[in-house]
Short mmCIF file of C-alpha atoms in Angstrom, two decimals:
data_model
loop_
_atom_site.label_atom_id
_atom_site.label_comp_id
_atom_site.label_asym_id
_atom_site.label_seq_id
_atom_site.Cartn_x
_atom_site.Cartn_y
_atom_site.Cartn_z
CA UNK A 30 34.07 18.02 2.54
CA UNK A 31 34.19 18.43 6.28
CA UNK A 32 30.37 18.57 6.52
CA UNK A 33 30.02 15.29 4.71
CA UNK A 34 31.90 13.23 7.30
CA UNK A 35 29.71 14.64 10.08
CA UNK A 36 26.46 13.33 8.61
CA UNK A 37 24.69 10.52 10.44
CA UNK A 38 22.28 8.20 8.63
CA UNK A 39 19.73 6.21 10.64
CA UNK A 40 18.86 3.18 8.50
CA UNK A 41 17.16 -0.20 8.76
CA UNK A 42 19.32 -3.30 8.46
CA UNK A 43 16.54 -5.20 6.67
CA UNK A 44 17.08 -5.99 2.99
CA UNK A 45 20.70 -4.83 3.27
CA UNK A 46 19.83 -1.11 3.35
CA UNK A 47 22.31 -0.09 6.06
CA UNK A 48 25.05 -2.32 4.62
CA UNK A 49 24.68 -0.88 1.12
CA UNK A 50 24.78 2.73 2.30
CA UNK A 51 27.84 1.96 4.44
CA UNK A 52 29.56 0.37 1.44
CA UNK A 53 28.74 3.26 -0.88
CA UNK A 54 29.44 6.05 1.62
CA UNK A 55 32.33 5.00 3.87
CA UNK A 56 32.77 8.61 5.01
CA UNK A 57 29.29 8.71 6.59
CA UNK A 58 28.27 7.60 10.06
CA UNK A 59 25.74 4.76 9.92
CA UNK A 60 23.35 4.09 12.80
CA UNK A 61 21.19 0.98 12.51
CA UNK A 62 17.54 1.33 13.44
CA UNK A 63 17.46 -2.07 15.14
CA UNK A 64 20.34 -1.26 17.50
CA UNK A 65 20.02 0.55 20.84
CA UNK A 66 22.12 3.31 22.34
CA UNK A 67 22.28 5.70 19.37
CA UNK A 68 22.95 9.40 19.83
CA UNK A 69 19.84 10.47 17.95
CA UNK A 70 20.79 14.12 18.26
CA UNK A 71 23.13 13.87 15.26
CA UNK A 72 20.85 12.04 12.83
CA UNK A 73 20.53 14.01 9.60
CA UNK A 74 18.90 11.38 7.33
CA UNK A 75 16.38 8.79 8.54
CA UNK A 76 15.04 5.93 6.44
CA UNK A 77 12.10 4.33 8.18
CA UNK A 78 11.91 0.53 8.29
CA UNK A 79 9.50 -0.83 5.72
CA UNK A 80 6.10 -1.62 7.24
CA UNK A 81 7.34 -0.18 10.52
CA UNK A 82 5.17 0.23 13.59
CA UNK A 83 4.17 3.36 15.49
CA UNK A 84 7.55 3.51 17.22
CA UNK A 85 9.34 4.22 13.96
CA UNK A 86 7.11 7.25 13.34
CA UNK A 87 7.32 8.49 16.93
CA UNK A 88 11.10 8.49 16.59
CA UNK A 89 10.92 11.40 14.12
CA UNK A 90 10.18 13.84 16.94
CA UNK A 91 13.40 12.76 18.72
CA UNK A 92 15.70 13.76 15.83
CA UNK A 93 16.40 17.50 16.23
CA UNK A 94 18.89 17.70 13.35
CA UNK A 95 16.82 15.66 10.92
CA UNK A 96 16.74 17.05 7.38
CA UNK A 97 15.62 14.10 5.22
CA UNK A 98 12.96 11.51 6.01
CA UNK A 99 12.90 8.62 3.56
CA UNK A 100 10.00 6.18 3.41
CA UNK A 101 10.26 2.87 1.60
CA UNK A 102 6.49 2.89 1.00
CA UNK A 103 4.84 4.71 -1.89
CA UNK A 104 1.99 5.88 0.37
CA UNK A 105 3.04 8.27 3.15
CA UNK A 106 -0.34 9.37 4.53
CA UNK A 107 0.67 8.06 7.97
CA UNK A 108 3.74 10.32 8.04
CA UNK A 109 2.53 13.71 6.86
CA UNK A 110 1.39 14.88 10.27
CA UNK A 111 4.69 13.90 11.89
CA UNK A 112 7.15 15.63 9.52
CA UNK A 113 8.70 18.85 10.87
CA UNK A 114 8.71 21.87 8.54
CA UNK A 115 12.49 21.79 8.06
CA UNK A 116 12.46 18.15 6.90
CA UNK A 117 12.18 16.92 3.30
CA UNK A 118 9.96 13.84 2.99
CA UNK A 119 10.57 11.34 0.17
CA UNK A 120 8.62 8.19 -0.64
CA UNK A 121 9.50 4.83 -2.18
CA UNK A 122 7.67 5.22 -5.46
CA UNK A 123 9.31 3.25 -8.25
CA UNK A 124 10.38 0.32 -6.08
CA UNK A 125 7.76 -1.97 -7.69
CA UNK A 126 5.11 -1.29 -5.02
CA UNK A 127 2.50 -0.27 -7.57
CA UNK A 128 3.09 -3.28 -9.79
CA UNK A 129 3.09 -5.71 -6.86
CA UNK A 130 -0.09 -4.21 -5.43
CA UNK A 131 -1.76 -4.45 -8.83
CA UNK A 132 -0.75 -8.12 -9.00
CA UNK A 133 -2.26 -8.74 -5.58
CA UNK A 134 -5.51 -7.00 -6.51
CA UNK A 135 -5.92 -9.33 -9.48
CA UNK A 136 -4.96 -12.31 -7.31
CA UNK A 137 -7.62 -11.41 -4.73
CA UNK A 138 -10.25 -10.99 -7.44
CA UNK A 139 -9.46 -14.33 -9.08
CA UNK A 140 -9.20 -16.15 -5.75
CA UNK A 141 -12.60 -14.82 -4.71
CA UNK A 142 -14.31 -15.58 -8.02
CA UNK A 143 -12.86 -19.09 -8.20
CA UNK A 144 -13.62 -19.74 -4.47
CA UNK A 145 -10.04 -20.66 -3.63
CA UNK A 146 -10.43 -20.07 0.13
CA UNK A 147 -13.21 -22.68 0.25
CA UNK A 148 -11.12 -25.16 -1.73
CA UNK A 149 -8.12 -24.57 0.56
CA UNK A 150 -10.37 -25.38 3.50
CA UNK A 151 -11.55 -28.52 1.71
CA UNK A 152 -7.94 -29.52 1.13
CA UNK A 153 -7.11 -29.13 4.82
CA UNK A 154 -9.98 -31.55 5.54
CA UNK A 155 -9.01 -34.02 2.76
CA UNK A 156 -12.36 -33.37 1.06
CA UNK A 157 -12.90 -33.45 -2.73
CA UNK A 158 -15.82 -31.14 -3.52
CA UNK A 159 -16.43 -30.15 -7.13
CA UNK A 160 -18.17 -26.79 -7.63
CA UNK A 161 -18.81 -24.46 -10.55
CA UNK A 162 -17.15 -21.08 -9.99
CA UNK A 163 -17.18 -17.65 -11.59
CA UNK A 164 -14.97 -16.02 -14.23
CA UNK A 165 -13.65 -12.53 -14.91
CA UNK A 166 -14.92 -12.70 -18.46
CA UNK A 167 -17.43 -9.87 -18.94
CA UNK A 168 -17.24 -8.70 -15.33
CA UNK A 169 -17.80 -4.98 -14.83
CA UNK A 170 -14.90 -3.66 -12.72
CA UNK A 171 -15.00 -0.18 -11.16
CA UNK A 172 -11.55 1.18 -10.28
CA UNK A 173 -11.67 3.79 -7.53
CA UNK A 174 -8.38 5.52 -8.26
CA UNK A 175 -6.46 5.55 -11.50
CA UNK A 176 -2.86 6.32 -10.61
CA UNK A 177 0.01 3.85 -10.87
CA UNK A 178 -1.83 1.05 -9.05
CA UNK A 179 -5.13 1.58 -10.83
CA UNK A 180 -3.50 1.63 -14.24
CA UNK A 181 -1.55 -1.50 -13.34
CA UNK A 182 -4.72 -3.31 -12.29
CA UNK A 183 -6.47 -2.33 -15.52
CA UNK A 184 -3.54 -3.53 -17.61
CA UNK A 185 -3.61 -6.90 -15.88
CA UNK A 186 -7.40 -7.34 -15.95
CA UNK A 187 -8.04 -6.58 -19.60
CA UNK A 188 -6.68 -9.90 -20.96
CA UNK A 189 -9.27 -11.71 -18.80
CA UNK A 190 -12.13 -9.97 -20.64
CA UNK A 191 -13.13 -7.63 -17.83
CA UNK A 192 -14.95 -4.39 -18.65
CA UNK A 193 -13.27 -1.48 -16.87
CA UNK A 194 -14.75 1.75 -15.53
CA UNK A 195 -12.43 4.33 -13.96
CA UNK A 196 -12.89 7.05 -11.34
CA UNK A 197 -10.41 9.42 -9.74
CA UNK A 198 -9.92 12.58 -7.71
CA UNK A 199 -8.62 14.04 -10.99
CA UNK A 200 -11.36 13.43 -13.59
CA UNK A 201 -10.32 13.39 -17.24
CA UNK A 202 -11.32 11.80 -20.49
CA UNK A 203 -12.39 8.26 -19.67
CA UNK A 204 -12.00 8.78 -15.91
CA UNK A 205 -15.11 9.87 -13.98
CA UNK A 206 -15.09 12.15 -10.90
CA UNK A 207 -15.56 10.60 -7.47
CA UNK A 208 -18.91 12.36 -7.16
CA UNK A 209 -20.30 9.80 -9.62
CA UNK A 210 -19.31 6.76 -7.54
CA UNK A 211 -22.86 5.84 -6.39
CA UNK A 212 -24.07 5.80 -10.00
CA UNK A 213 -21.04 3.86 -11.21
CA UNK A 214 -21.24 1.40 -8.32
CA UNK A 215 -24.78 0.45 -9.31
CA UNK A 216 -23.38 -1.00 -12.53
CA UNK A 217 -20.31 -2.76 -11.08
CA UNK A 218 -19.73 -6.42 -10.32
CA UNK A 219 -16.37 -5.66 -8.70
CA UNK A 220 -15.29 -2.44 -6.98
CA UNK A 221 -11.53 -2.05 -6.45
CA UNK A 222 -10.24 0.59 -4.02
CA UNK A 223 -6.81 1.73 -5.21
CA UNK A 224 -6.82 5.43 -4.35
CA UNK A 225 -4.58 7.30 -1.90
CA UNK A 226 -5.85 8.05 1.59
CA UNK A 227 -6.43 11.77 2.09
CA UNK A 228 -8.95 13.87 4.01
CA UNK A 229 -11.33 13.84 1.05
CA UNK A 230 -11.08 10.06 0.52
CA UNK A 231 -11.48 9.03 4.19
CA UNK A 232 -14.74 7.07 4.30
CA UNK A 233 -15.21 7.56 0.55
CA UNK A 234 -16.64 4.06 0.11
CA UNK A 235 -19.48 4.56 2.55
CA UNK A 236 -23.15 3.60 2.84
CA UNK A 237 -24.14 5.40 -0.37
CA UNK A 238 -21.58 3.64 -2.56
CA UNK A 239 -21.82 0.25 -0.86
CA UNK A 240 -25.61 0.35 -0.88
CA UNK A 241 -25.61 1.05 -4.61
CA UNK A 242 -23.58 -2.06 -5.46
CA UNK A 243 -25.60 -4.96 -6.88
CA UNK A 244 -26.21 -8.03 -4.73
CA UNK A 245 -23.21 -10.34 -4.84
CA UNK A 246 -20.73 -7.62 -5.83
CA UNK A 247 -17.12 -7.96 -4.69
CA UNK A 248 -15.35 -5.13 -2.83
CA UNK A 249 -11.55 -5.26 -3.07
CA UNK A 250 -9.37 -2.89 -1.03
CA UNK A 251 -5.63 -2.72 -1.73
CA UNK A 252 -5.24 0.96 -0.77
CA UNK A 253 -5.86 1.98 2.87
CA UNK A 254 -8.42 0.66 5.32
CA UNK A 255 -10.05 3.98 6.33
CA UNK A 256 -11.10 4.72 2.75
CA UNK A 257 -13.87 2.16 3.26
CA UNK A 258 -16.50 2.65 5.97
CA UNK A 259 -15.75 -0.53 7.92
CA UNK A 260 -19.07 -0.63 9.80
CA UNK A 261 -21.12 -0.13 6.65
CA UNK A 262 -19.17 -2.81 4.79
CA UNK A 263 -19.45 -5.25 7.71
CA UNK A 264 -23.22 -4.85 7.62
CA UNK A 265 -23.40 -5.83 3.94
CA UNK A 266 -20.96 -8.69 4.48
CA UNK A 267 -22.75 -9.99 7.55
CA UNK A 268 -26.04 -10.41 5.74
CA UNK A 269 -24.29 -11.95 2.74
CA UNK A 270 -25.29 -9.25 0.27
CA UNK A 271 -21.71 -8.34 -0.69
CA UNK A 272 -18.35 -10.11 -0.77
CA UNK A 273 -14.95 -8.63 0.06
CA UNK A 274 -11.25 -9.23 -0.46
CA UNK A 275 -9.23 -7.01 1.86
CA UNK A 276 -5.48 -6.50 1.98
CA UNK A 277 -5.95 -3.47 4.25
CA UNK A 278 -8.37 -2.85 7.09
CA UNK A 279 -9.38 -0.17 9.54
CA UNK A 280 -7.61 -0.79 11.97
CA UNK A 281 -4.45 -2.86 11.44
CA UNK A 282 -3.80 -5.51 12.55
CA UNK A 283 -7.47 -6.43 12.29
CA UNK A 284 -8.67 -7.06 15.88
CA UNK A 285 -9.40 -10.69 16.73
CA UNK A 286 -13.03 -9.95 17.58
CA UNK A 287 -13.90 -8.35 14.23
CA UNK A 288 -16.60 -10.35 12.39
CA UNK A 289 -14.74 -10.22 9.07
CA UNK A 290 -12.41 -13.00 10.22
CA UNK A 291 -15.15 -15.62 10.34
CA UNK A 292 -17.28 -14.66 7.35
CA UNK A 293 -17.13 -17.12 4.42
CA UNK A 294 -17.60 -14.27 1.91
CA UNK A 295 -14.45 -12.41 3.04
CA UNK A 296 -10.83 -13.03 2.00
CA UNK A 297 -8.20 -11.28 4.13
CA UNK A 298 -4.47 -10.80 3.52
CA UNK A 299 -2.27 -8.92 6.05
CA UNK A 300 -1.30 -5.79 4.05
CA UNK A 301 1.12 -7.58 1.74
CA UNK A 302 0.36 -5.63 -1.44
CA UNK A 303 3.69 -3.93 -2.05
CA UNK A 304 5.90 -6.23 0.00
CA UNK A 305 7.54 -8.57 -2.50
CA UNK A 306 11.04 -9.77 -3.24
CA UNK A 307 10.91 -7.51 -6.30
CA UNK A 308 10.69 -4.53 -3.94
CA UNK A 309 13.39 -5.90 -1.66
CA UNK A 310 15.85 -6.22 -4.56
CA UNK A 311 15.53 -2.50 -5.27
CA UNK A 312 15.33 -0.99 -1.78
CA UNK A 313 18.99 -0.89 -0.71
CA UNK A 314 20.30 0.62 -3.93
CA UNK A 315 17.58 3.27 -3.95
CA UNK A 316 18.27 4.37 -0.37
CA UNK A 317 22.01 4.45 -1.09
CA UNK A 318 21.33 6.67 -4.09
CA UNK A 319 19.23 9.00 -1.95
CA UNK A 320 21.85 9.08 0.81
CA UNK A 321 24.57 9.92 -1.72
CA UNK A 322 22.44 12.68 -3.23
CA UNK A 323 21.91 14.19 0.21
CA UNK A 324 25.55 13.85 1.19
CA UNK A 325 26.75 15.57 -1.99
CA UNK A 326 24.04 18.23 -2.12
CA UNK A 327 22.24 16.84 -5.18
CA UNK A 328 18.44 17.02 -5.64
CA UNK A 329 16.59 14.16 -3.98
CA UNK A 330 14.23 11.85 -5.85
CA UNK A 331 10.60 11.19 -4.93
CA UNK A 332 10.13 14.37 -2.90
CA UNK A 333 6.62 14.46 -1.41
CA UNK A 334 7.10 17.43 0.92
CA UNK A 335 10.04 19.79 0.44
CA UNK A 336 11.79 21.32 3.43
CA UNK A 337 10.25 24.60 4.50
CA UNK A 338 6.73 23.59 3.53
CA UNK A 339 4.28 22.62 6.30
CA UNK A 340 2.84 19.11 6.14
#
């Protein structure tokens, strides 16, 4: 079709995304995100670079003919306000983000309980220091969110003997409403934040929930930083009442002067939850499938916001 050859796809080169789309769709025009000098006025399909910075989002407003915006992340809360009405927004659900994030949540819990950061520090100083550490056996774990990530965390924790309590924006049998979080937190040894960021979850884990947690409880956040009240959490961490393992923070990158960096009861990873080689192996083929669907007029997968619907 004549219209097909006129389509321009703006794609990242990372993980072979641009190369795979070019191989699958030789009739399309491919512009690489990393290159300069593009005529952005003709871009019809834009796949944002994974874990891109603010520039990649700001670019959306400079694409007047844009019709499809593809994210490689499963969470798109940072994009919703920037998507024009005529643009269809799709996410990267199904690319092993949820499974990888669930793996990391369990890793952070085990590393914190077994005091791995302290032993790594000992190793760097050539110091052999035996210490008795904790176990997941019998630990009461409160999952805040029970979608793909929450279910994945539960599946991975159960073999360790953990006792799971669930809460969600959508309460159902066995899953409590978020309004019960203070009560549930009072009975939790570990609270795991794995819920999507939305207006009603911003600051959800605030003074009431954090204050209800027992002394020594562990707060794990693998969702989005702003879901947790950073100042309230820092207060509990600073006096040693709570512990934390944080893959996400409010803001990111975590500023150098934030106290969390230096606290011995805090483990920090730089938002690596969904970024694994398992994801990378799937990304290029998925984007090529989406590009082909768009080029041939087929329904897109993973639609978060259809065209014609305000963000």
